Amino acid sequence: MNDATPKTAEQDEGEIVRCDACPVICRIRKGRSGACDRYGNVDGELVRLDPLVVTQQVAAEKGAVVPFLKEHWDGSLVAGAPTFLTGIGSGTTYPDYKPAPFIVSTQHRGVDTVTVVTEGIFSYCGVKLKIDTDRYLGPEQAAVRHEGEAVGHVTTAEYGSQMLSLGGVHHLTGGSKKEGNATCAALLALCNKQAVELTVDGGSALIVQAGKPPIVDGKQEQRMRVGCGSATIGIFAKQWHEHADEVIVVDDHITGVFTEHQAGKYLDVRAAGIRVRGRRSTPGRYFQVANPGSGWGGTDVTDPLSIIDRIDPKTAWPGLRLLMVSTTGEDHAYFVLDENLVPVAQPLPPGLNPVVGRIEENCEPAMTSVLFMAGAGGSLRAGVTENPVRLTRSVRELVTRVTCGGAPVYVWPGGGITLMVDVTRMPENSFGYVPTPALVAPIEFTLPLPDYEALGGHSGEVKPLEAVLEAVARRQSWPQPSDNPWPLDPQDRLT
């Protein structure tokens, strides 16, 4: 039993044990598990059912960590490899009167080091989704639903990406029980890198999964745009200068018009007299040429000529070559003005093919990023020290490194320890849940032993890592990703 759970009269000779690892306080019969499936009654003892996970630096070349060849690896510990004990499978400190489940000591680079290992129960938590697409997902602030329940909302778009904010205490606990359960289920699946179906009120249907291309309204996104329409004009101006008289890059944000744009001016191109719809911001840059949608450049445009407001007969000329293209190069069309200055579709000339291809080449693969965000500034800190505010200060001063499943985190400025972590950098199935509802996530605090003693840590609970590993029968080893810093390495201190 990982937690120092006291036995009570209700533990009827082991037939029923009471689990106090979360506020639900399950009564678990022998051979059964609790509501969260994390704890079970094994022969009358409360047992954390998942294995305790360690990460290991299992291979190195010329001083650098390299990926571990694990095709036939059984997950057992690799003798002699540097080992870090994660919070995955460790248990919790709830109701926070006791030290963390594991407080281990080891020596790293000649420094005596302590890592406090636990699982946090996070009611104040959620995920931020970065979805690489220009397609319209829905209006800002629109509700995002899972299984019909509101689990978050659309937030402000970023460069080339649409952003969703899911979870948070108001969805987890502030609504109906069904809403809370749906929110918890969506967060748990996303954090464990599973695919989740979402819908946006007044917008799209999505399938999102960490590290995978998003699927929007049944279509898998391929590319993240190279830039806005104005940026695309600037990037490729020289390359299409000799092959087109006018280029219009259709974009929901800024539609670019080559001959009006500063890049065109510097190249001394001739004015074309083609005016697009929308609000002219600055020369060659237009806002609101169309409505948002799933068409060209994140607009609702399916016919590019629909955004042309007029063609000035005093400036344009018959034979004018016009290229219209989206910011991914996915959509493009080529026209030549006839004697009446009407655009007539023509095959893309060989000289423009490479330029359109270059736009596509410069687009990065579309991806869904899932960042778990939670606050560890509350009672969880009591499992680390009897004086929790000192832990917060130690984290701020970069004396204490915070990791989740051995993965690096970003700690927000301001009060508490509010962190974000990229779930793709964490071991598989790092997250669990409790039916309150809330998510359970691993968290580790690592610092030099003297600093741990100075902040009022539970020094009497410190045990050597080797002794802990020897005592824990159910454990699993994961290779530390080569792009993750080793959690025991010191951080650069702020100056």
GROMACS .gro file of C-alpha atoms in nm:
model
  495
    1MET     CA    1   0.000   0.000   0.000
    2ASN     CA    2   0.159   0.326  -0.104
    3ASP     CA    3  -0.047   0.565   0.103
    4ALA     CA    4  -0.026   0.542   0.479
    5THR     CA    5  -0.402   0.483   0.499
    6PRO     CA    6  -0.511   0.397   0.851
    7LYS     CA    7  -0.734   0.096   0.897
    8THR     CA    8  -1.080   0.156   1.034
    9ALA     CA    9  -1.355  -0.052   1.183
   10GLU     CA   10  -1.509  -0.069   0.838
   11GLN     CA   11  -1.224  -0.281   0.718
   12ASP     CA   12  -1.419  -0.592   0.793
   13GLU     CA   13  -1.134  -0.841   0.819
   14GLY     CA   14  -1.021  -0.733   0.477
   15GLU     CA   15  -1.352  -0.802   0.305
   16ILE     CA   16  -1.399  -0.427   0.265
   17VAL     CA   17  -1.129  -0.165   0.272
   18ARG     CA   18  -1.186   0.207   0.270
   19CYS     CA   19  -0.986   0.409   0.019
   20ASP     CA   20  -0.909   0.766   0.120
   21ALA     CA   21  -0.692   0.849  -0.179
   22CYS     CA   22  -0.952   1.097  -0.295
   23PRO     CA   23  -1.265   1.262  -0.151
   24VAL     CA   24  -1.494   0.986  -0.285
   25ILE     CA   25  -1.382   0.749  -0.004
   26CYS     CA   26  -1.473   0.424  -0.182
   27ARG     CA   27  -1.550   0.111   0.018
   28ILE     CA   28  -1.387  -0.160  -0.190
   29ARG     CA   29  -1.468  -0.528  -0.157
   30LYS     CA   30  -1.196  -0.790  -0.176
   31GLY     CA   31  -1.089  -0.853  -0.534
   32ARG     CA   32  -1.258  -0.536  -0.662
   33SER     CA   33  -1.132  -0.192  -0.754
   34GLY     CA   34  -1.257   0.153  -0.657
   35ALA     CA   35  -1.458   0.389  -0.877
   36CYS     CA   36  -1.142   0.525  -1.036
   37ASP     CA   37  -0.993   0.179  -1.111
   38ARG     CA   38  -0.668   0.307  -0.963
   39TYR     CA   39  -0.694   0.138  -0.625
   40GLY     CA   40  -0.813  -0.210  -0.536
   41ASN     CA   41  -0.866  -0.446  -0.247
   42VAL     CA   42  -0.598  -0.712  -0.283
   43ASP     CA   43  -0.622  -0.968  -0.007
   44GLY     CA   44  -0.757  -0.709   0.233
   45GLU     CA   45  -0.499  -0.444   0.155
   46LEU     CA   46  -0.555  -0.121  -0.035
   47VAL     CA   47  -0.320  -0.135  -0.334
   48ARG     CA   48  -0.239   0.110  -0.608
   49LEU     CA   49  -0.309  -0.107  -0.912
   50ASP     CA   50  -0.106   0.065  -1.180
   51PRO     CA   51   0.267   0.003  -1.190
   52LEU     CA   52   0.504   0.266  -1.060
   53VAL     CA   53   0.678   0.419  -1.361
   54VAL     CA   54   1.042   0.518  -1.382
   55THR     CA   55   1.216   0.679  -1.675
   56GLN     CA   56   1.568   0.585  -1.769
   57GLN     CA   57   1.850   0.722  -1.974
   58VAL     CA   58   1.915   0.396  -2.144
   59ALA     CA   59   2.154   0.483  -2.424
   60ALA     CA   60   2.410   0.750  -2.499
   61GLU     CA   61   2.652   0.831  -2.772
   62LYS     CA   62   2.931   1.083  -2.739
   63GLY     CA   63   2.774   1.221  -2.425
   64ALA     CA   64   2.430   1.280  -2.578
   65VAL     CA   65   2.117   1.082  -2.504
   66VAL     CA   66   1.990   0.892  -2.805
   67PRO     CA   67   1.658   0.714  -2.860
   68PHE     CA   68   1.630   0.376  -2.701
   69LEU     CA   69   1.572   0.076  -2.924
   70LYS     CA   70   1.271  -0.076  -2.757
   71GLU     CA   71   1.099  -0.283  -3.024
   72HIS     CA   72   1.123  -0.597  -2.813
   73TRP     CA   73   1.179  -0.431  -2.477
   74ASP     CA   74   0.972  -0.572  -2.193
   75GLY     CA   75   0.975  -0.253  -1.989
   76SER     CA   76   1.199  -0.389  -1.717
   77LEU     CA   77   1.466  -0.177  -1.553
   78VAL     CA   78   1.796  -0.153  -1.733
   79ALA     CA   79   2.073  -0.218  -1.488
   80GLY     CA   80   2.309   0.071  -1.435
   81ALA     CA   81   2.108   0.322  -1.639
   82PRO     CA   82   2.032   0.658  -1.474
   83THR     CA   83   1.683   0.626  -1.330
   84PHE     CA   84   1.419   0.882  -1.234
   85LEU     CA   85   1.114   0.792  -1.029
   86THR     CA   86   0.798   0.952  -1.170
   87GLY     CA   87   0.466   1.015  -1.001
   88ILE     CA   88   0.284   0.775  -1.235
   89GLY     CA   89   0.137   0.500  -1.021
   90SER     CA   90   0.276   0.650  -0.700
   91GLY     CA   91  -0.049   0.741  -0.522
   92THR     CA   92  -0.165   1.066  -0.373
   93THR     CA   93  -0.125   1.264  -0.055
   94TYR     CA   94  -0.500   1.323  -0.012
   95PRO     CA   95  -0.626   1.447   0.233
   96ASP     CA   96  -0.287   1.614   0.249
   97TYR     CA   97  -0.198   1.549   0.609
   98LYS     CA   98   0.079   1.311   0.512
   99PRO     CA   99   0.405   1.333   0.320
  100ALA     CA  100   0.418   1.245  -0.048
  101PRO     CA  101   0.408   0.872  -0.128
  102PHE     CA  102   0.776   0.869  -0.222
  103ILE     CA  103   1.055   1.102  -0.124
  104VAL     CA  104   1.371   0.956  -0.273
  105SER     CA  105   1.734   1.049  -0.256
  106THR     CA  106   2.000   0.991  -0.514
  107GLN     CA  107   2.329   1.142  -0.613
  108HIS     CA  108   2.357   1.323  -0.942
  109ARG     CA  109   2.678   1.482  -1.065
  110GLY     CA  110   2.817   1.457  -0.714
  111VAL     CA  111   2.521   1.638  -0.560
  112ASP     CA  112   2.290   1.475  -0.307
  113THR     CA  113   1.945   1.522  -0.459
  114VAL     CA  114   1.590   1.468  -0.339
  115THR     CA  115   1.284   1.403  -0.556
  116VAL     CA  116   0.939   1.426  -0.403
  117VAL     CA  117   0.705   1.204  -0.603
  118THR     CA  118   0.328   1.206  -0.598
  119GLU     CA  119   0.011   1.212  -0.801
  120GLY     CA  120  -0.193   1.529  -0.780
  121ILE     CA  121  -0.574   1.539  -0.784
  122PHE     CA  122  -0.652   1.840  -0.998
  123SER     CA  123  -0.998   1.996  -1.000
  124TYR     CA  124  -0.850   2.318  -1.128
  125CYS     CA  125  -0.715   2.181  -1.452
  126GLY     CA  126  -0.781   2.172  -1.822
  127VAL     CA  127  -0.615   2.146  -2.158
  128LYS     CA  128  -0.523   2.401  -2.419
  129LEU     CA  129  -0.559   2.269  -2.772
  130LYS     CA  130  -0.359   2.418  -3.055
  131ILE     CA  131  -0.508   2.295  -3.380
  132ASP     CA  132  -0.301   2.374  -3.687
  133THR     CA  133  -0.562   2.478  -3.939
  134ASP     CA  134  -0.704   2.790  -4.097
  135ARG     CA  135  -1.043   2.631  -4.133
  136TYR     CA  136  -1.319   2.793  -3.938
  137LEU     CA  137  -1.394   2.595  -3.626
  138GLY     CA  138  -1.651   2.834  -3.482
  139PRO     CA  139  -1.687   3.181  -3.334
  140GLU     CA  140  -1.472   3.285  -3.042
  141GLN     CA  141  -1.636   3.202  -2.708
  142ALA     CA  142  -1.857   2.938  -2.873
  143ALA     CA  143  -1.915   2.630  -2.660
  144VAL     CA  144  -1.715   2.319  -2.741
  145ARG     CA  145  -1.904   1.998  -2.670
  146HIS     CA  146  -1.820   1.636  -2.603
  147GLU     CA  147  -2.099   1.384  -2.597
  148GLY     CA  148  -2.338   1.679  -2.621
  149GLU     CA  149  -2.210   1.851  -2.308
  150ALA     CA  150  -2.024   2.182  -2.296
  151VAL     CA  151  -1.662   2.106  -2.202
  152GLY     CA  152  -1.489   2.428  -2.305
  153HIS     CA  153  -1.489   2.708  -2.558
  154VAL     CA  154  -1.318   2.849  -2.864
  155THR     CA  155  -1.058   3.105  -2.768
  156THR     CA  156  -0.851   3.351  -2.968
  157ALA     CA  157  -0.687   3.213  -3.280
  158GLU     CA  158  -0.311   3.214  -3.312
  159TYR     CA  159  -0.086   3.236  -3.616
  160GLY     CA  160  -0.189   2.943  -3.835
  161SER     CA  161  -0.374   2.769  -3.555
  162GLN     CA  162  -0.714   2.763  -3.396
  163MET     CA  163  -0.721   2.740  -3.018
  164LEU     CA  164  -0.959   2.566  -2.780
  165SER     CA  165  -0.967   2.591  -2.403
  166LEU     CA  166  -1.125   2.283  -2.244
  167GLY     CA  167  -1.200   2.186  -1.888
  168GLY     CA  168  -1.153   2.409  -1.589
  169VAL     CA  169  -1.332   2.396  -1.260
  170HIS     CA  170  -1.656   2.546  -1.390
  171HIS     CA  171  -1.707   2.263  -1.640
  172LEU     CA  172  -1.572   1.991  -1.410
  173THR     CA  173  -1.772   2.081  -1.102
  174GLY     CA  174  -1.975   2.395  -1.170
  175GLY     CA  175  -2.233   2.244  -1.405
  176SER     CA  176  -2.441   1.928  -1.404
  177LYS     CA  177  -2.298   1.589  -1.310
  178LYS     CA  178  -2.326   1.485  -1.675
  179GLU     CA  179  -2.130   1.791  -1.785
  180GLY     CA  180  -1.860   1.723  -1.530
  181ASN     CA  181  -1.826   1.360  -1.632
  182ALA     CA  182  -1.814   1.445  -2.002
  183THR     CA  183  -1.550   1.710  -1.935
  184CYS     CA  184  -1.342   1.472  -1.727
  185ALA     CA  185  -1.368   1.199  -1.991
  186ALA     CA  186  -1.259   1.433  -2.270
  187LEU     CA  187  -0.965   1.568  -2.070
  188LEU     CA  188  -0.853   1.223  -1.963
  189ALA     CA  189  -0.858   1.088  -2.318
  190LEU     CA  190  -0.678   1.390  -2.462
  191CYS     CA  191  -0.409   1.383  -2.193
  192ASN     CA  192  -0.356   1.011  -2.253
  193LYS     CA  193  -0.307   1.087  -2.624
  194GLN     CA  194  -0.633   0.933  -2.739
  195ALA     CA  195  -0.862   1.065  -3.014
  196VAL     CA  196  -1.162   1.268  -2.898
  197GLU     CA  197  -1.465   1.386  -3.093
  198LEU     CA  198  -1.574   1.744  -3.032
  199THR     CA  199  -1.832   1.977  -3.182
  200VAL     CA  200  -1.839   2.355  -3.180
  201ASP     CA  201  -2.168   2.542  -3.150
  202GLY     CA  202  -2.221   2.717  -3.484
  203GLY     CA  203  -1.905   2.562  -3.618
  204SER     CA  204  -1.730   2.238  -3.704
  205ALA     CA  205  -1.711   1.879  -3.591
  206LEU     CA  206  -1.360   1.777  -3.490
  207ILE     CA  207  -1.155   1.471  -3.414
  208VAL     CA  208  -0.842   1.572  -3.226
  209GLN     CA  209  -0.555   1.371  -3.083
  210ALA     CA  210  -0.223   1.485  -2.940
  211GLY     CA  211   0.053   1.471  -3.198
  212LYS     CA  212  -0.184   1.384  -3.484
  213PRO     CA  213  -0.333   1.591  -3.768
  214PRO     CA  214  -0.676   1.730  -3.680
  215ILE     CA  215  -0.982   1.612  -3.870
  216VAL     CA  216  -1.222   1.897  -3.940
  217ASP     CA  217  -1.569   1.810  -4.067
  218GLY     CA  218  -1.444   1.473  -4.182
  219LYS     CA  219  -1.140   1.608  -4.366
  220GLN     CA  220  -0.793   1.548  -4.230
  221GLU     CA  221  -0.588   1.865  -4.226
  222GLN     CA  222  -0.257   1.835  -4.405
  223ARG     CA  223  -0.071   2.161  -4.376
  224MET     CA  224  -0.026   2.458  -4.148
  225ARG     CA  225  -0.029   2.778  -4.351
  226VAL     CA  226   0.304   2.932  -4.448
  227GLY     CA  227   0.188   3.272  -4.325
  228CYS     CA  228  -0.091   3.520  -4.373
  229GLY     CA  229  -0.168   3.650  -4.721
  230SER     CA  230   0.057   3.952  -4.674
  231ALA     CA  231   0.347   3.740  -4.547
  232THR     CA  232   0.306   3.499  -4.836
  233ILE     CA  233   0.326   3.789  -5.081
  234GLY     CA  234   0.650   3.904  -4.921
  235ILE     CA  235   0.808   3.559  -4.900
  236PHE     CA  236   0.751   3.463  -5.264
  237ALA     CA  237   0.738   3.802  -5.439
  238LYS     CA  238   1.061   3.757  -5.633
  239GLN     CA  239   0.974   3.402  -5.732
  240TRP     CA  240   0.649   3.485  -5.911
  241HIS     CA  241   0.752   3.831  -6.030
  242GLU     CA  242   0.841   3.710  -6.381
  243HIS     CA  243   0.550   3.466  -6.414
  244ALA     CA  244   0.240   3.665  -6.312
  245ASP     CA  245   0.124   4.027  -6.341
  246GLU     CA  246  -0.092   4.003  -6.032
  247VAL     CA  247  -0.105   3.759  -5.742
  248ILE     CA  248  -0.382   3.754  -5.484
  249VAL     CA  249  -0.323   3.535  -5.176
  250VAL     CA  250  -0.661   3.457  -5.022
  251ASP     CA  251  -0.659   3.447  -4.644
  252ASP     CA  252  -0.920   3.488  -4.371
  253HIS     CA  253  -0.685   3.713  -4.178
  254ILE     CA  254  -0.506   3.930  -4.435
  255THR     CA  255  -0.553   3.882  -4.806
  256GLY     CA  256  -0.247   4.002  -4.996
  257VAL     CA  257  -0.243   4.178  -5.333
  258PHE     CA  258   0.099   4.168  -5.497
  259THR     CA  259   0.102   4.483  -5.708
  260GLU     CA  260  -0.027   4.701  -5.422
  261HIS     CA  261   0.193   4.541  -5.155
  262GLN     CA  262   0.519   4.697  -5.046
  263ALA     CA  263   0.706   4.393  -5.180
  264GLY     CA  264   0.558   4.462  -5.523
  265LYS     CA  265   0.648   4.828  -5.498
  266TYR     CA  266   1.010   4.743  -5.422
  267LEU     CA  267   1.016   4.518  -5.728
  268ASP     CA  268   0.866   4.804  -5.933
  269VAL     CA  269   0.578   4.596  -6.064
  270ARG     CA  270   0.308   4.758  -6.275
  271ALA     CA  271  -0.028   4.832  -6.110
  272ALA     CA  272  -0.290   4.580  -6.219
  273GLY     CA  273  -0.612   4.762  -6.131
  274ILE     CA  274  -0.778   4.458  -5.970
  275ARG     CA  275  -0.957   4.561  -5.650
  276VAL     CA  276  -1.062   4.296  -5.400
  277ARG     CA  277  -1.353   4.319  -5.160
  278GLY     CA  278  -1.307   4.382  -4.791
  279ARG     CA  279  -1.149   4.654  -4.583
  280ARG     CA  280  -0.817   4.788  -4.702
  281SER     CA  281  -0.580   4.801  -4.408
  282THR     CA  282  -0.254   4.913  -4.565
  283PRO     CA  283  -0.132   4.890  -4.926
  284GLY     CA  284  -0.183   4.538  -5.057
  285ARG     CA  285  -0.334   4.410  -4.730
  286TYR     CA  286  -0.710   4.352  -4.698
  287PHE     CA  287  -0.921   4.241  -4.403
  288GLN     CA  288  -1.258   4.065  -4.423
  289VAL     CA  289  -1.260   3.978  -4.792
  290ALA     CA  290  -1.506   3.700  -4.709
  291ASN     CA  291  -1.662   3.519  -4.417
  292PRO     CA  292  -1.468   3.256  -4.221
  293GLY     CA  293  -1.519   2.902  -4.342
  294SER     CA  294  -1.361   2.587  -4.475
  295GLY     CA  295  -1.280   2.724  -4.818
  296TRP     CA  296  -0.976   2.903  -4.954
  297GLY     CA  297  -0.741   3.029  -4.679
  298GLY     CA  298  -0.989   2.971  -4.397
  299THR     CA  299  -1.262   3.171  -4.571
  300ASP     CA  300  -1.592   3.050  -4.712
  301VAL     CA  301  -1.464   3.120  -5.062
  302THR     CA  302  -1.495   2.837  -5.311
  303ASP     CA  303  -1.484   3.059  -5.622
  304PRO     CA  304  -1.180   3.288  -5.585
  305LEU     CA  305  -1.316   3.537  -5.838
  306SER     CA  306  -1.600   3.611  -5.593
  307ILE     CA  307  -1.366   3.830  -5.386
  308ILE     CA  308  -1.284   4.058  -5.680
  309ASP     CA  309  -1.483   4.377  -5.643
  310ARG     CA  310  -1.391   4.543  -5.972
  311ILE     CA  311  -1.130   4.564  -6.244
  312ASP     CA  312  -1.028   4.916  -6.344
  313PRO     CA  313  -1.026   4.943  -6.726
  314LYS     CA  314  -0.791   5.240  -6.704
  315THR     CA  315  -0.522   5.030  -6.538
  316ALA     CA  316  -0.577   4.663  -6.627
  317TRP     CA  317  -0.509   4.531  -6.974
  318PRO     CA  318  -0.608   4.234  -7.191
  319GLY     CA  319  -0.369   3.945  -7.142
  320LEU     CA  320  -0.299   4.032  -6.776
  321ARG     CA  321  -0.188   3.716  -6.595
  322LEU     CA  322  -0.356   3.664  -6.258
  323LEU     CA  323  -0.263   3.398  -6.001
  324MET     CA  324  -0.496   3.339  -5.707
  325VAL     CA  325  -0.368   3.107  -5.435
  326SER     CA  326  -0.437   3.013  -5.074
  327THR     CA  327  -0.185   3.036  -4.791
  328THR     CA  328  -0.113   2.663  -4.805
  329GLY     CA  329  -0.102   2.637  -5.184
  330GLU     CA  330  -0.375   2.379  -5.150
  331ASP     CA  331  -0.609   2.595  -5.357
  332HIS     CA  332  -0.490   2.787  -5.659
  333ALA     CA  333  -0.621   2.911  -5.993
  334TYR     CA  334  -0.473   3.096  -6.288
  335PHE     CA  335  -0.655   3.342  -6.510
  336VAL     CA  336  -0.581   3.562  -6.809
  337LEU     CA  337  -0.792   3.874  -6.880
  338ASP     CA  338  -0.965   3.865  -7.220
  339GLU     CA  339  -1.037   4.162  -7.445
  340ASN     CA  340  -1.322   4.266  -7.215
  341LEU     CA  341  -1.099   4.234  -6.907
  342VAL     CA  342  -1.289   3.927  -6.791
  343PRO     CA  343  -1.072   3.667  -6.614
  344VAL     CA  344  -1.062   3.343  -6.808
  345ALA     CA  345  -0.934   3.031  -6.635
  346GLN     CA  346  -0.621   2.882  -6.785
  347PRO     CA  347  -0.391   2.594  -6.687
  348LEU     CA  348  -0.119   2.691  -6.445
  349PRO     CA  349   0.190   2.783  -6.651
  350PRO     CA  350   0.502   2.573  -6.595
  351GLY     CA  351   0.681   2.873  -6.447
  352LEU     CA  352   0.430   2.910  -6.165
  353ASN     CA  353   0.410   2.543  -6.075
  354PRO     CA  354   0.732   2.547  -5.872
  355VAL     CA  355   0.622   2.861  -5.682
  356VAL     CA  356   0.291   2.710  -5.578
  357GLY     CA  357   0.481   2.396  -5.488
  358ARG     CA  358   0.721   2.605  -5.282
  359ILE     CA  359   0.430   2.740  -5.076
  360GLU     CA  360   0.322   2.384  -5.000
  361GLU     CA  361   0.681   2.286  -4.923
  362ASN     CA  362   0.712   2.563  -4.667
  363CYS     CA  363   0.398   2.462  -4.481
  364GLU     CA  364   0.466   2.251  -4.174
  365PRO     CA  365   0.254   1.941  -4.117
  366ALA     CA  366  -0.072   2.020  -3.940
  367MET     CA  367  -0.077   1.890  -3.585
  368THR     CA  368  -0.288   1.891  -3.273
  369SER     CA  369  -0.101   1.999  -2.961
  370VAL     CA  370  -0.244   1.918  -2.618
  371LEU     CA  371  -0.108   2.103  -2.318
  372PHE     CA  372  -0.227   1.996  -1.976
  373MET     CA  373  -0.261   2.294  -1.743
  374ALA     CA  374  -0.313   2.272  -1.369
  375GLY     CA  375  -0.247   2.447  -1.042
  376ALA     CA  376  -0.020   2.273  -0.794
  377GLY     CA  377  -0.015   2.564  -0.559
  378GLY     CA  378  -0.264   2.430  -0.308
  379SER     CA  379  -0.252   2.160  -0.049
  380LEU     CA  380  -0.051   1.927  -0.271
  381ARG     CA  381   0.255   2.121  -0.157
  382ALA     CA  382   0.204   1.995   0.198
  383GLY     CA  383   0.324   1.656   0.083
  384VAL     CA  384   0.656   1.817   0.002
  385THR     CA  385   0.711   2.045   0.301
  386GLU     CA  386   0.549   2.153   0.622
  387ASN     CA  387   0.585   2.512   0.504
  388PRO     CA  388   0.433   2.507   0.153
  389VAL     CA  389   0.504   2.867   0.055
  390ARG     CA  390   0.874   2.789   0.068
  391LEU     CA  391   0.824   2.531  -0.206
  392THR     CA  392   0.657   2.792  -0.424
  393ARG     CA  393   0.947   3.031  -0.367
  394SER     CA  394   1.196   2.754  -0.438
  395VAL     CA  395   1.026   2.681  -0.770
  396ARG     CA  396   1.029   3.052  -0.856
  397GLU     CA  397   1.401   3.070  -0.782
  398LEU     CA  398   1.463   2.762  -1.002
  399VAL     CA  399   1.608   2.572  -0.709
  400THR     CA  400   1.329   2.315  -0.737
  401ARG     CA  401   1.262   2.163  -1.078
  402VAL     CA  402   0.903   2.062  -1.143
  403THR     CA  403   0.830   1.776  -1.383
  404CYS     CA  404   0.525   1.574  -1.478
  405GLY     CA  405   0.607   1.212  -1.548
  406GLY     CA  406   0.966   1.324  -1.597
  407ALA     CA  407   0.865   1.576  -1.866
  408PRO     CA  408   0.959   1.943  -1.838
  409VAL     CA  409   0.684   2.190  -1.749
  410TYR     CA  410   0.632   2.561  -1.796
  411VAL     CA  411   0.547   2.736  -1.470
  412TRP     CA  412   0.337   3.048  -1.506
  413PRO     CA  413   0.446   3.367  -1.335
  414GLY     CA  414   0.238   3.498  -1.049
  415GLY     CA  415   0.110   3.317  -0.744
  416GLY     CA  416   0.102   2.944  -0.685
  417ILE     CA  417   0.254   2.679  -0.906
  418THR     CA  418   0.041   2.686  -1.219
  419LEU     CA  419   0.201   2.473  -1.484
  420MET     CA  420   0.161   2.352  -1.840
  421VAL     CA  421   0.307   2.038  -1.993
  422ASP     CA  422   0.303   1.892  -2.342
  423VAL     CA  423   0.140   1.552  -2.296
  424THR     CA  424   0.333   1.401  -2.589
  425ARG     CA  425   0.650   1.431  -2.380
  426MET     CA  426   0.505   1.218  -2.101
  427PRO     CA  427   0.489   0.835  -2.078
  428GLU     CA  428   0.179   0.661  -2.208
  429ASN     CA  429  -0.129   0.663  -1.985
  430SER     CA  430   0.021   0.907  -1.738
  431PHE     CA  431  -0.319   1.038  -1.634
  432GLY     CA  432  -0.603   0.899  -1.430
  433TYR     CA  433  -0.918   1.041  -1.278
  434VAL     CA  434  -1.134   1.044  -0.970
  435PRO     CA  435  -1.513   1.063  -0.991
  436THR     CA  436  -1.542   1.394  -0.802
  437PRO     CA  437  -1.464   1.457  -1.100
  438ALA     CA  438  -1.102   1.559  -1.135
  439LEU     CA  439  -0.791   1.449  -1.320
  440VAL     CA  440  -0.501   1.272  -1.155
  441ALA     CA  441  -0.160   1.363  -1.291
  442PRO     CA  442   0.194   1.278  -1.189
  443ILE     CA  443   0.413   1.553  -1.049
  444GLU     CA  444   0.766   1.551  -0.916
  445PHE     CA  445   0.974   1.812  -0.733
  446THR     CA  446   1.352   1.773  -0.752
  447LEU     CA  447   1.608   1.978  -0.561
  448PRO     CA  448   1.941   1.942  -0.376
  449LEU     CA  449   1.913   1.775  -0.036
  450PRO     CA  450   2.037   2.078   0.163
  451ASP     CA  451   1.777   2.297  -0.007
  452TYR     CA  452   1.507   2.040   0.070
  453GLU     CA  453   1.601   2.045   0.435
  454ALA     CA  454   1.608   2.425   0.433
  455LEU     CA  455   1.252   2.457   0.304
  456GLY     CA  456   1.119   2.235   0.582
  457GLY     CA  457   1.085   1.915   0.383
  458HIS     CA  458   0.984   1.584   0.532
  459SER     CA  459   1.346   1.483   0.577
  460GLY     CA  460   1.259   1.185   0.794
  461GLU     CA  461   1.072   1.030   0.499
  462VAL     CA  462   1.364   1.043   0.257
  463LYS     CA  463   1.469   0.700   0.132
  464PRO     CA  464   1.735   0.600  -0.117
  465LEU     CA  465   1.599   0.545  -0.466
  466GLU     CA  466   1.748   0.198  -0.482
  467ALA     CA  467   1.565   0.096  -0.164
  468VAL     CA  468   1.232   0.222  -0.299
  469LEU     CA  469   1.274   0.040  -0.629
  470GLU     CA  470   1.366  -0.279  -0.450
  471ALA     CA  471   1.057  -0.257  -0.232
  472VAL     CA  472   0.810  -0.190  -0.513
  473ALA     CA  473   0.719  -0.504  -0.700
  474ARG     CA  474   0.495  -0.347  -0.965
  475ARG     CA  475   0.704  -0.107  -1.164
  476GLN     CA  476   0.762  -0.019  -1.524
  477SER     CA  477   1.045   0.155  -1.701
  478TRP     CA  478   1.022   0.401  -1.988
  479PRO     CA  479   1.304   0.545  -2.193
  480GLN     CA  480   1.346   0.915  -2.128
  481PRO     CA  481   1.271   1.094  -2.459
  482SER     CA  482   1.589   1.232  -2.603
  483ASP     CA  483   1.442   1.582  -2.631
  484ASN     CA  484   1.343   1.594  -2.264
  485PRO     CA  485   1.603   1.736  -2.025
  486TRP     CA  486   1.710   1.492  -1.758
  487PRO     CA  487   1.502   1.588  -1.451
  488LEU     CA  488   1.797   1.567  -1.215
  489ASP     CA  489   2.007   1.815  -1.410
  490PRO     CA  490   2.029   2.158  -1.247
  491GLN     CA  491   1.838   2.447  -1.401
  492ASP     CA  492   1.983   2.779  -1.497
  493ARG     CA  493   1.918   3.015  -1.211
  494LEU     CA  494   1.758   3.351  -1.270
  495THR     CA  495   1.989   3.645  -1.234
   0.00000   0.00000   0.00000
